[in-house]
Coordinates of C-alpha atoms in Angstrom, one line a residue:
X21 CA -12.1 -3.8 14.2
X22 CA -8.8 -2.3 14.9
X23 CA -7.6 1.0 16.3
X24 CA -5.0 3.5 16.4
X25 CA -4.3 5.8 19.9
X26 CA -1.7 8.3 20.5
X27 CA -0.5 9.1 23.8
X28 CA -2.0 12.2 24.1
X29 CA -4.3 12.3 27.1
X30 CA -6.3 15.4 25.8
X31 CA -7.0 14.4 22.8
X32 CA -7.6 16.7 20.1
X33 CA -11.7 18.0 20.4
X34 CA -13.9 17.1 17.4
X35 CA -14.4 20.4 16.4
X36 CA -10.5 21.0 15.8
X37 CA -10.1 17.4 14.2
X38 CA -13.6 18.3 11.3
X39 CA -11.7 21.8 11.0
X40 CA -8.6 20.1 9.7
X41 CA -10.4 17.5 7.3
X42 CA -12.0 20.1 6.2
X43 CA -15.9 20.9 5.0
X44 CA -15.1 19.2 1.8
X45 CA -14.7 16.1 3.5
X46 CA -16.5 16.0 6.5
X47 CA -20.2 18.1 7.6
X48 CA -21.5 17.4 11.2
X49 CA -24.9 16.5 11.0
X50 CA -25.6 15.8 14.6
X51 CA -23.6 16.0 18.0
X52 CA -25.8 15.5 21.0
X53 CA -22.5 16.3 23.3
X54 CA -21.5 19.2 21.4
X55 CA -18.0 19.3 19.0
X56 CA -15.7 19.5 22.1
X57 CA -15.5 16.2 22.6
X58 CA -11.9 14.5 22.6
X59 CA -10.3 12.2 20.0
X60 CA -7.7 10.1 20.4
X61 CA -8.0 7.1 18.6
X62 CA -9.8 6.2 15.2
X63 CA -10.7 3.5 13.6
X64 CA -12.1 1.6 10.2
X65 CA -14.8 -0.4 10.5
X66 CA -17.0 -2.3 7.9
X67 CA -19.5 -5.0 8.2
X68 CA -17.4 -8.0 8.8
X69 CA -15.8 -6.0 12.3
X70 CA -19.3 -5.7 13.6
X71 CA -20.0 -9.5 14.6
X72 CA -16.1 -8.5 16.8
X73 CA -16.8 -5.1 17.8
X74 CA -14.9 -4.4 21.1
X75 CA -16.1 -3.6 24.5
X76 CA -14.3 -0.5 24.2
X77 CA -14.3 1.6 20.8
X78 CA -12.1 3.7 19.3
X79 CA -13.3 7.1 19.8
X80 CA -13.9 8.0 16.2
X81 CA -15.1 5.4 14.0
X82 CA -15.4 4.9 10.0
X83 CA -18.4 2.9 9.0
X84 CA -17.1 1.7 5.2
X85 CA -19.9 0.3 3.2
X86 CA -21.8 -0.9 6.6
X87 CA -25.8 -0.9 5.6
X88 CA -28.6 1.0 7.7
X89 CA -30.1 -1.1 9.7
X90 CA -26.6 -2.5 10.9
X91 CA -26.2 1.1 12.0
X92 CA -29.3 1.4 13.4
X93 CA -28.7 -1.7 15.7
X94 CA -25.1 -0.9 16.6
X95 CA -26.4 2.4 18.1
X96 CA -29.0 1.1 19.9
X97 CA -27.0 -1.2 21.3
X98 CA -24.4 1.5 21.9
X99 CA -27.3 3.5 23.8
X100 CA -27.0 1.0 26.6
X101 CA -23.6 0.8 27.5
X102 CA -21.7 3.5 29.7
X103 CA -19.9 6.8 28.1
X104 CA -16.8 5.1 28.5
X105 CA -17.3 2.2 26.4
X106 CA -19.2 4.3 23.3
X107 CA -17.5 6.0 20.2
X108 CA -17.4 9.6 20.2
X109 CA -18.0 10.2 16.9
X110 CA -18.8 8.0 13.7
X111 CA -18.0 8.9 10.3
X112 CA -20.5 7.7 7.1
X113 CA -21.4 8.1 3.8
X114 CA -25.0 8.2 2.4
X115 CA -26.4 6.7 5.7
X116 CA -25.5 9.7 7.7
X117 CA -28.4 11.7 6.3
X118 CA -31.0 8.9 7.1
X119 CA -33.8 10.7 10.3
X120 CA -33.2 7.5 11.7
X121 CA -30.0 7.1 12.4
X122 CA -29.6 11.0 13.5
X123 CA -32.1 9.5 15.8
X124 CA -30.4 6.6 17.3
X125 CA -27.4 9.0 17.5
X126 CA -29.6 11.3 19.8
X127 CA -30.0 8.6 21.7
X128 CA -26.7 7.2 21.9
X129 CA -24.8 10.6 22.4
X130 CA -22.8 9.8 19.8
X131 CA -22.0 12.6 16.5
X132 CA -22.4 11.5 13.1
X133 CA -20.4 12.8 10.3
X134 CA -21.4 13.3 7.1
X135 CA -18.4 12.6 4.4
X136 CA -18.6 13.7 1.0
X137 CA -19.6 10.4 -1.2
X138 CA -16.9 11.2 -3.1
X139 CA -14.1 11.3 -0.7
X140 CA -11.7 7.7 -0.8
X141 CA -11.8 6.3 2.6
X142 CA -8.1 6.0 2.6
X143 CA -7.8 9.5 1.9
X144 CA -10.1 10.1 5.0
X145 CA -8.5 7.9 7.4
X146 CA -5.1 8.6 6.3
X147 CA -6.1 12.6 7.3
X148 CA -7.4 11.6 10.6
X149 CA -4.3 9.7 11.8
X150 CA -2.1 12.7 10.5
X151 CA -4.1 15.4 12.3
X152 CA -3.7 12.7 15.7
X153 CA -0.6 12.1 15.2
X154 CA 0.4 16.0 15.0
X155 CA -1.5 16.3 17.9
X156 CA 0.1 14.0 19.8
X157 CA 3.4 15.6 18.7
X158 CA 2.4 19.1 20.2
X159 CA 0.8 21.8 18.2
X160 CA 2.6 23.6 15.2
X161 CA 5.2 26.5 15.5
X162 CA 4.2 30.0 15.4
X163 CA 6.6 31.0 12.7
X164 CA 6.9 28.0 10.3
X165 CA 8.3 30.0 7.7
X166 CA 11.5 30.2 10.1
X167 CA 10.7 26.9 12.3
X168 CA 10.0 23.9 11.1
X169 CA 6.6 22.6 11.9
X170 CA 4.2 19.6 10.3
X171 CA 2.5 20.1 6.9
X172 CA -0.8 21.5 8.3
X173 CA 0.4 23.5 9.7
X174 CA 2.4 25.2 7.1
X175 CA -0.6 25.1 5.0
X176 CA -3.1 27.1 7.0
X177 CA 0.2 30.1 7.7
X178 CA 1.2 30.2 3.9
X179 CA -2.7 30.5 3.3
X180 CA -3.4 33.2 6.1
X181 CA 0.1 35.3 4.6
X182 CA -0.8 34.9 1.2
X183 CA -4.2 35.2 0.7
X184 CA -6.4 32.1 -0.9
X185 CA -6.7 28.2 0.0
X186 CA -3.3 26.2 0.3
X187 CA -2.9 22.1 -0.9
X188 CA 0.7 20.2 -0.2
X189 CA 1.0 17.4 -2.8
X190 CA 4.0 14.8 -3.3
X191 CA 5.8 13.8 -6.2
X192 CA 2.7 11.4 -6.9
X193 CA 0.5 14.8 -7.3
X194 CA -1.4 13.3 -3.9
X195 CA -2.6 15.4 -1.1
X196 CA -0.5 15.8 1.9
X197 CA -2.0 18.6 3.5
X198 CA -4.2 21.3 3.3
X199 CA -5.8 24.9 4.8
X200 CA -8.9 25.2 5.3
X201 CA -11.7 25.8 2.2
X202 CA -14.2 28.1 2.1
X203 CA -17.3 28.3 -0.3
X204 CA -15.2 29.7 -3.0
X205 CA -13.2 26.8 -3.3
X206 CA -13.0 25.0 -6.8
X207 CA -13.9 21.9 -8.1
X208 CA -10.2 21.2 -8.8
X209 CA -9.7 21.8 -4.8
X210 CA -12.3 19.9 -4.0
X211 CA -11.0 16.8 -5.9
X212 CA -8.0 16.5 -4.9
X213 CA -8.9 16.8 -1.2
X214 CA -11.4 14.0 -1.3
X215 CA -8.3 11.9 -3.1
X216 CA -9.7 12.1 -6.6
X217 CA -8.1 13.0 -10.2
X218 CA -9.3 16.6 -11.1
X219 CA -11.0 17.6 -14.0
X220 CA -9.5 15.6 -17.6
X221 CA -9.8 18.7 -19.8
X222 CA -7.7 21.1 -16.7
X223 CA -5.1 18.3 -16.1
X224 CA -4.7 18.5 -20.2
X225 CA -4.3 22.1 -20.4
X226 CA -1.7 21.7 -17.6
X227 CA 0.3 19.0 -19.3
X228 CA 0.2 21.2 -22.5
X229 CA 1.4 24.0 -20.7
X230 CA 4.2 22.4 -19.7
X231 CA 3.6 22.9 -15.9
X232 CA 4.7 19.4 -14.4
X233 CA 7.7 19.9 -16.1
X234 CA 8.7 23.7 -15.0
X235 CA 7.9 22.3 -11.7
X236 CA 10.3 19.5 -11.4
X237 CA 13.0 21.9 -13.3
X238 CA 13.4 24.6 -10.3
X239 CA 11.6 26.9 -8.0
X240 CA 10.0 29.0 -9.9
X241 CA 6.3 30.2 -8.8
X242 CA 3.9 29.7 -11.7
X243 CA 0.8 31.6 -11.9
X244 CA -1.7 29.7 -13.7
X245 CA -4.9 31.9 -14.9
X246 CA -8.1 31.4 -14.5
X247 CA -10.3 28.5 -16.8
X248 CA -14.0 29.7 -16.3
X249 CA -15.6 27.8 -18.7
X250 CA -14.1 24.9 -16.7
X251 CA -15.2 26.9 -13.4
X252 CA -11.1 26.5 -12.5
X253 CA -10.0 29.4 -10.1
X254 CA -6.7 31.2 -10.4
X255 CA -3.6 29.5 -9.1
X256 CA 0.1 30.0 -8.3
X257 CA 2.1 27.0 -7.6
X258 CA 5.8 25.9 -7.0
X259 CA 7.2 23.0 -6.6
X260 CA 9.2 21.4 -3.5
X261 CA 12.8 20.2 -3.9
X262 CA 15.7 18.9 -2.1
X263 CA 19.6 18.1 -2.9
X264 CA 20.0 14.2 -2.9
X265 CA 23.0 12.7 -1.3
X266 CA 24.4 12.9 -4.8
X267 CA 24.4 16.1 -5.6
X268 CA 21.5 16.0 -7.8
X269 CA 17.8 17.5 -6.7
X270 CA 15.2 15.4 -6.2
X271 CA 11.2 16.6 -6.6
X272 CA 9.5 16.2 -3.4
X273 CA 6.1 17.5 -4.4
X274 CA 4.1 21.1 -4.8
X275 CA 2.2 23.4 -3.3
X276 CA -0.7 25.1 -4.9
X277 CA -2.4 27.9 -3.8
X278 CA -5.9 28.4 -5.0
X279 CA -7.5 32.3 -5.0
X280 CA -10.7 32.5 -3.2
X281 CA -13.0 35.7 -3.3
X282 CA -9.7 38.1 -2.8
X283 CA -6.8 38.7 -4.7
X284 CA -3.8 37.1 -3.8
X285 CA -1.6 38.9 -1.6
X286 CA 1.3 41.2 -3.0
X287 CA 4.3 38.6 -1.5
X288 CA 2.3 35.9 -2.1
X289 CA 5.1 34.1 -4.7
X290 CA 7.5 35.3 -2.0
X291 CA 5.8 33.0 0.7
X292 CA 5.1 29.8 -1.7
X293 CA 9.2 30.2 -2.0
X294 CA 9.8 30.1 1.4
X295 CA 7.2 27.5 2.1
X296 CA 8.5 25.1 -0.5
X297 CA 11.9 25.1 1.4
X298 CA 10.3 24.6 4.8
X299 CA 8.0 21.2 2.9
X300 CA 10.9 20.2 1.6
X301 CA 12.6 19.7 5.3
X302 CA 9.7 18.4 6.4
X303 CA 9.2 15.8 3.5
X304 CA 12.8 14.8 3.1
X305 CA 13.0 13.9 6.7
X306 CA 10.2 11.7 7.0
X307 CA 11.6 10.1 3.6
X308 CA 14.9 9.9 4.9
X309 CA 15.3 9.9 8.4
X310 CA 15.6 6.0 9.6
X311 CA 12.6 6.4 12.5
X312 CA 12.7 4.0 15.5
X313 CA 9.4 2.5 14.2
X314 CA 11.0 1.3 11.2
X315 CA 13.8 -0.5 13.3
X316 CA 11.3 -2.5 15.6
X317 CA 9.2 -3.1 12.6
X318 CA 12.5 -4.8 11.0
X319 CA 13.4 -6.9 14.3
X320 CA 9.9 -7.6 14.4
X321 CA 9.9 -9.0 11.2
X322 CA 13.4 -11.3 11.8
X323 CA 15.9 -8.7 9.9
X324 CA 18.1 -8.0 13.2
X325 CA 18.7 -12.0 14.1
X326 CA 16.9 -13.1 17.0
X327 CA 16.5 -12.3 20.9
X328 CA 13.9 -9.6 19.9
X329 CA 11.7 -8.0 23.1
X330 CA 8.5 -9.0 21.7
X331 CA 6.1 -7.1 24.1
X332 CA 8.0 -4.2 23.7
X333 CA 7.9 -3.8 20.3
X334 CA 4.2 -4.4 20.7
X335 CA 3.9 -1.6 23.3
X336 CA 6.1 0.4 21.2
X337 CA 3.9 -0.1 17.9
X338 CA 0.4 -0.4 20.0
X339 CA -0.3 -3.8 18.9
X340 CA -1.9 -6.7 21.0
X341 CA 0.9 -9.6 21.4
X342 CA -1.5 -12.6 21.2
X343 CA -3.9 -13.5 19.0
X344 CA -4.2 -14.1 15.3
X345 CA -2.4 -12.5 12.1
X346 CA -1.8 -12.5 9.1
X347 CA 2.1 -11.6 7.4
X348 CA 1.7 -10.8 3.7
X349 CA 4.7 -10.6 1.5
X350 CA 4.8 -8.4 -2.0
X351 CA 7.8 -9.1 -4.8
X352 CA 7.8 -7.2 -7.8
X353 CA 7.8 -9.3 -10.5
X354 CA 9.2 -6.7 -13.0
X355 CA 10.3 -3.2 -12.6
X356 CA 8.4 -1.7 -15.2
X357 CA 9.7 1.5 -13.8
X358 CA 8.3 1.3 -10.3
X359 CA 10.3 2.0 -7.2
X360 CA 10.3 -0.4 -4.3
X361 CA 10.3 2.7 -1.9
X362 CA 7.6 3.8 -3.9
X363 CA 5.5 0.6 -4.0
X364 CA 6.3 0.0 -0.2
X365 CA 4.5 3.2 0.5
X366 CA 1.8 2.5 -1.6
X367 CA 0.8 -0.4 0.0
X368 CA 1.7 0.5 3.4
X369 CA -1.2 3.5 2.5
X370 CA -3.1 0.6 1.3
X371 CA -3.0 -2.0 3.9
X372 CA -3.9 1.1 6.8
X373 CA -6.9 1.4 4.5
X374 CA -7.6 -1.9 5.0
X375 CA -6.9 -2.4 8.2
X376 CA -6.0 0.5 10.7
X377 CA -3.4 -1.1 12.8
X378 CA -1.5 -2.5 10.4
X379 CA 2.3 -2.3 9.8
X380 CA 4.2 -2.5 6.9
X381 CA 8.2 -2.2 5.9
X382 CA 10.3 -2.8 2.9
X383 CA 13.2 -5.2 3.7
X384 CA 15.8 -5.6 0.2
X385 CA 13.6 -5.8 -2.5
X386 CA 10.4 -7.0 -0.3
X387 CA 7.5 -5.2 0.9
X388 CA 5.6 -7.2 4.3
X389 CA 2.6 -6.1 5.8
X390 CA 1.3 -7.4 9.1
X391 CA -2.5 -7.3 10.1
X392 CA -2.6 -8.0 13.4
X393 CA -5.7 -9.8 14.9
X394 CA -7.2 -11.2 11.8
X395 CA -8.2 -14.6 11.3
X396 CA -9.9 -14.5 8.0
X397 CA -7.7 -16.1 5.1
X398 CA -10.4 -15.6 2.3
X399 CA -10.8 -11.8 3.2
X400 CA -6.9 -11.6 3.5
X401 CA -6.6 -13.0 -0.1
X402 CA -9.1 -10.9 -1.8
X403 CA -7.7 -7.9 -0.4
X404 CA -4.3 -9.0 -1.5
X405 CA -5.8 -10.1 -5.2
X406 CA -7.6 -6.4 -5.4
X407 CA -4.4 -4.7 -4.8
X408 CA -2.0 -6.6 -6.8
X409 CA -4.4 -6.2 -9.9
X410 CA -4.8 -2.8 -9.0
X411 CA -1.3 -1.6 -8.5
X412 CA -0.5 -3.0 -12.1
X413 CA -3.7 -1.5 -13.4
X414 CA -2.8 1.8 -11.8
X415 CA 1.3 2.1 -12.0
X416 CA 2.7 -1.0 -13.9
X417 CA 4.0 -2.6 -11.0
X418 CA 3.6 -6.4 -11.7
X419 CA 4.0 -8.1 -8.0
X420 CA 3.6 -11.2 -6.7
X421 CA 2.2 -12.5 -3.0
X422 CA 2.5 -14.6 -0.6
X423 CA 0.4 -15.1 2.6
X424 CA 1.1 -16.5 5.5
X425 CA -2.4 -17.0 8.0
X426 CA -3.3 -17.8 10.6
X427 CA 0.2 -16.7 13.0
X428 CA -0.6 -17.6 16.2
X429 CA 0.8 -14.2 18.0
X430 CA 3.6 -11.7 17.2
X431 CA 6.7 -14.1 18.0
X432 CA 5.9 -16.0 14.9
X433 CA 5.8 -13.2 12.7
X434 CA 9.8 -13.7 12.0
X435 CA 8.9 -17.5 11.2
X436 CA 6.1 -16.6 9.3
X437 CA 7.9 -14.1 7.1
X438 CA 10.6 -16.9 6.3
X439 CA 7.8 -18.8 5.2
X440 CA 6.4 -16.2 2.9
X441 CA 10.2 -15.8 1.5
X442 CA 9.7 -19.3 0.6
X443 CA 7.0 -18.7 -1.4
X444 CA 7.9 -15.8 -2.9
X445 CA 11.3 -17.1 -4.0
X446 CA 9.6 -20.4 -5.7
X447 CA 6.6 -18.3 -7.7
X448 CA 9.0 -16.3 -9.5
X449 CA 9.9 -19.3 -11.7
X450 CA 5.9 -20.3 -12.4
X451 CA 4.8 -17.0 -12.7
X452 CA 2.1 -15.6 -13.5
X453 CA 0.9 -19.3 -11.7
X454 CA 0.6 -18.7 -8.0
X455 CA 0.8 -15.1 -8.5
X456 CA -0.9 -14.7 -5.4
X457 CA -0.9 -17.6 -3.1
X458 CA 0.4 -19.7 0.3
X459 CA 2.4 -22.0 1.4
X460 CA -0.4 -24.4 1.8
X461 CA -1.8 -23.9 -1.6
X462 CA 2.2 -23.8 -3.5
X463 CA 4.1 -26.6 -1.2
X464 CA 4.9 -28.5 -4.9
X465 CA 6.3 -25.7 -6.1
X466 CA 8.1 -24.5 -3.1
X467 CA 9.7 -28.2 -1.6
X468 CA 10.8 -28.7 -5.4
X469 CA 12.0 -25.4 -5.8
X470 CA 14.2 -25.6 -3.0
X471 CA 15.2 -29.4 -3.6
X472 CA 16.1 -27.5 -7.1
X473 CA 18.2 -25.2 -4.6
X474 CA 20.2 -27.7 -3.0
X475 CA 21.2 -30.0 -6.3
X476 CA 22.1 -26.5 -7.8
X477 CA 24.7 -26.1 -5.0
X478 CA 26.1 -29.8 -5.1
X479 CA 28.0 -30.0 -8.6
X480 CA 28.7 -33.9 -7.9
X481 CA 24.6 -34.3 -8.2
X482 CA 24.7 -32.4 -11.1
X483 CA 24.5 -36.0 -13.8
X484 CA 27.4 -35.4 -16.4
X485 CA 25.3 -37.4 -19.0
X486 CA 23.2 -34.6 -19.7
X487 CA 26.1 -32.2 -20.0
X488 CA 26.9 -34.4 -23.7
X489 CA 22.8 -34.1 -24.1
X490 CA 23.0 -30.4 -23.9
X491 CA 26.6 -29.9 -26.0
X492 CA 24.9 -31.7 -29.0
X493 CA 21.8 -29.0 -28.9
X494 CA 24.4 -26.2 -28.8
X495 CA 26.7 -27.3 -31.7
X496 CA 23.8 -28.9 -34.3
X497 CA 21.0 -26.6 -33.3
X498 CA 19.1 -29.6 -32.1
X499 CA 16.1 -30.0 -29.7
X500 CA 16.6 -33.1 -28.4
X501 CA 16.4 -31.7 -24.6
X502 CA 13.5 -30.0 -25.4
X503 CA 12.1 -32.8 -26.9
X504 CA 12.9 -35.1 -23.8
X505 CA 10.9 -32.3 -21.3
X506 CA 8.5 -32.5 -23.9
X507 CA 7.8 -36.1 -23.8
X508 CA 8.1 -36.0 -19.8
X509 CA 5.8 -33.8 -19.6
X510 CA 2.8 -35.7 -21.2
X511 CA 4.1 -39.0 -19.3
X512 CA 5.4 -40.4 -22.2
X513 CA 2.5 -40.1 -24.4
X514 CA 4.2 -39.4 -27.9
X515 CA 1.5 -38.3 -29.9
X516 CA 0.4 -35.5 -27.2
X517 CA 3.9 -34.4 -26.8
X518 CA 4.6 -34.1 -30.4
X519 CA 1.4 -31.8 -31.2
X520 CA 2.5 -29.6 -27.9
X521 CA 6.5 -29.6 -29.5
X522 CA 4.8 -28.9 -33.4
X523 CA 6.3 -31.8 -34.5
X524 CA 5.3 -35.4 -36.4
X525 CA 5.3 -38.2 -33.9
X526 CA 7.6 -40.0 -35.7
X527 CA 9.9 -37.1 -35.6
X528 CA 9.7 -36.7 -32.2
X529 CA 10.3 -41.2 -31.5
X530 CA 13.7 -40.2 -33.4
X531 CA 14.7 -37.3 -31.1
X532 CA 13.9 -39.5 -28.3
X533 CA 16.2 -42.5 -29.7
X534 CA 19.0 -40.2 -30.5
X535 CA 18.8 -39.1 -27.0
X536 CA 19.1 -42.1 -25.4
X537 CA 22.1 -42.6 -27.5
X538 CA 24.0 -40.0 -26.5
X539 CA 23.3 -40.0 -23.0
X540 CA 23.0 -44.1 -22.6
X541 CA 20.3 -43.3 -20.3
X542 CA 16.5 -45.6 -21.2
X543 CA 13.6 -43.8 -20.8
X544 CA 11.7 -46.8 -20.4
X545 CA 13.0 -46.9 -16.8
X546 CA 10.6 -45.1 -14.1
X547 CA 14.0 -43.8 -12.0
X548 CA 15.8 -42.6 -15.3
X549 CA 12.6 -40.4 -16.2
X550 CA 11.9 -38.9 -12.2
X551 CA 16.4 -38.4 -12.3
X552 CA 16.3 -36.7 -15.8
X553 CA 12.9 -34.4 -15.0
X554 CA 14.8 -33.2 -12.2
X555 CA 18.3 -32.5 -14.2
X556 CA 16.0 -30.6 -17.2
X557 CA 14.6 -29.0 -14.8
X558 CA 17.9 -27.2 -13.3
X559 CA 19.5 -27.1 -16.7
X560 CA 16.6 -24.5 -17.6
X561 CA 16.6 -22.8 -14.0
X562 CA 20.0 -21.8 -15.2
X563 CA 19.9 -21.0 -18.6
X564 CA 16.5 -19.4 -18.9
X565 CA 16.3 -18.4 -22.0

């Protein structure tokens, strides 16, 4: 179980936090103390964390896929400890509604949440530590439209001045932000809040329309009609740019406002014009802006050389310094159009999901996530598995992994990430073998990948023999190197190898004779084979194809 606190004494009261998420998300079925109860941490839980549950929650906590009766007892036993030392609030799913467990709330003193079934739970959790941190930050400005402010902010202003229910998506058409909904609110609304794709046949009219487009061409404010027979409410939207370094403009995202029971307002494209500049300040420089976390996440991670301050970066990034971790590395394997800023923030959204204290940075062409305090390899590599098959699934992006587990506390996270580089840079020649994998299991393939590294940078290792071997190939479109790997391969069985080349065995005896011609090397001799398996295999490191 892990947690996230921001140094905000106050906290921010229940009430305020359920107001932000939203009563598409969230519905307070029970709150013995009343919704003014501070927040100021959160945290995932699901049944794994119980069996480690701390002595000291966080004050809000999400119970993902955590049964009944495991509810049922962590209340009770909840019921006995002090105030200090119980949860707040807990959020749930399907269990929330059970009399029971509104029961053992009672008796705990602790609220229970309802959240919609259909809201993701990385959605949800990413929302709660938004509306935290903003807190922490200070509330928003009373004039956003003039000052900036955070994306919540913004939302709930350009709804109250223009009339309807505001969203705040990125590039990626996912919810940033949002005002608050009302009963009139649309399914469309609705879905995207709770992190789902809105309704097939609307998303079709809109790509025949040609909307996605007009918005990534300019400012304009689009007024989309209503769809009834697809119970779709009226819209305007814009979309949010800014000038890159370059010159060119870059699409940040969009903001949609959704008509409720009143007409839009009279200014209302007016203040979706203005808004859009004021997102796109706000998005650009949290895109842009090289943040201090980043920089203690890189020296944590061994970019910055050594004599790091390891317990300050932990009490910088409020994260324990001893204990167990785990350091995962992602490579993409091919581009297939994907970004690795893109693909770094993807799985940074991905690993918080997973675990809520985890950190994540892209250094070069690398994405690393730590998850600090977990000491469970197999629940480290299915995670990992689910999210490599799911980001090529989803976007294309064809990664590889590496895991590194258990690190004994955060001054071996440096070390650990070398390790993982060593992985990583082995796998991309045995792809998709090892696709997701550690040390442990890939040592072969690492040692000789980087003994394959060092004879590759001494040319007098490199045996001249085999130069003549591969000259003869290249002039008389021969396969006699191919053939020699080939018979290598099945140990020097000639009938298997010539089945796996395609050719007759006695075809493949000559190939091997006129080999050992030309290079006066006998394959008959154990040392010749283990010296020219090496050489073959450097040859094709560097000519691939």
């Amino acid at each position: 179980m892990v947690t996230e606190e921001l140094n905000r004494p106050a906290g921010v009261s229940l009430r305020e936090l359920l107001d932000a998420l939203d009563s598409t998300v969230t519905d307070p079925v029970e709150a013995p103390d009343g919704d003014a109860v501070a927040i100021r941490s959160v945290a995932l839980l699901d049944g794994d964390d119980f069996s480690e549950s701390p002595s000291v929650p966080a004050d809000m906590s999400l119970l993902v896929g955590v049964p009944e009766s495991a509810v049922l007892a962590w209340l009770d036993e909840l019921a006995a400890r002090p105030p200090e030392r119980r949860p707040r609030a807990v959020l749930l799913k399907s269990t929330a509604e059970s009399a029971a467990v509104r029961a053992a709330a009672r008796r705990s003193r602790v609220a229970v949440v309802v959240v919609d079934r259909r809201a993701r739970w990385d959605t949800v959790l990413a929302l709660v530590r938004r509306v935290l941190d903003r807190a922490g930050r200070g509330g928003p400005a009373e004039d956003p439209l003039t000052t900036d402010t955070d994306l919540f902010g913004l939302a709930q202003i350009v709804a109250q001045n223009a009339g309807g229910m505001v969203s705040i998506e990125d590039a990626h058409s996912h919810v940033l932000a949002y005002s608050a909904s009302d009963e009139s609110a649309d399914e469309l609304r609705i879905l995207s809040i709770l992190g789902r794709e809105g309704p097939r046949d609307y998303l079709r009219v809109l790509q025949d329309w040609g909307v996605f487009d007009r918005l990534r061409r300019g400012d304009e404010v689009i007024d989309l009609p209503a769809r009834a027979e697809l119970n779709i409410k009226r819209r305007l939207v814009v979309g949010i740019h800014a000038t890159a370094a370059d010159g060119r403009s870059r699409t940040l995202g969009s903001i949609w406002l959704q008509q409720g029971d009143r007409p839009f307002k009279p200014d209302a494209a007016e203040v979706l014009r203005g808004a859009a500049a004021v997102a796109a300040r706000i998005i650009a420089r949290a895109l842009d802006a090289p943040s201090t976390e980043t920089l203690l996440l890189q020296r944590l991670f061994g970019a910055h050389g050594e004599g790091v301050d390891i317990p300050s970066v932990a009490g910088a990034l409020r994260i324990p310094v001893r204990g167990p971790a785990a350091v995962v590395g992602f490579a993409l394997n091919a581009q297939a159009g994907a970004e690795h800023s893109e693909i770094g923030s993807v799985i940074r959204l991905h690993a918080s999901s997973f675990r809520a204290d985890s950190i994540a940075t892209v250094l070069g062409d690398r994405v690393y996530v730590l998850l600090p305090g977990y000491r469970s390899a197999p629940s480290v590599t299915a995670w990992t598995r689910q999210l490599v098959d799911q980001l090529e699934t989803r976007r294309g992006a064809i990664l590889r992994a590496a895991i590194a587990i258990p690190v004994a506390d955060l001054t071996q996270v440096a070390a650990a990430r070398a390790e993982v580089d060593r992985v990583l840079d082995s796998t991309a020649t045995t792809f998709p073998r090892g696709r997701v994998t550690t040390l442990a299991e890939s040592r072969t393939a690492v040692l000789l990948g980087e003994i394959l590294d060092l004879l590759a940078t001494r040319a007098e290792l490199h045996d001249p023999r085999l130069r003549a071997l591969f000259d003869y190939d290249r002039d008389h479109g021969a396969q006699l190197g191919e053939s020699v790997e080939g018979y290598l391969r099945e140990h020097g069985d000639v009938r298997r190898a010539a089945a796996a080349l395609r050719v007759h065995p006695n075809t493949l005896r000559y190939r091997l004779r006129r080999a050992e011609a030309i290079t006066g090397i006998t394959l008959a001799d154990p040392a010749n084979r283990l010296l020219l398996e090496l050489q073959l295999a450097l040859h094709r490191r560097s000519s691939p194809a």
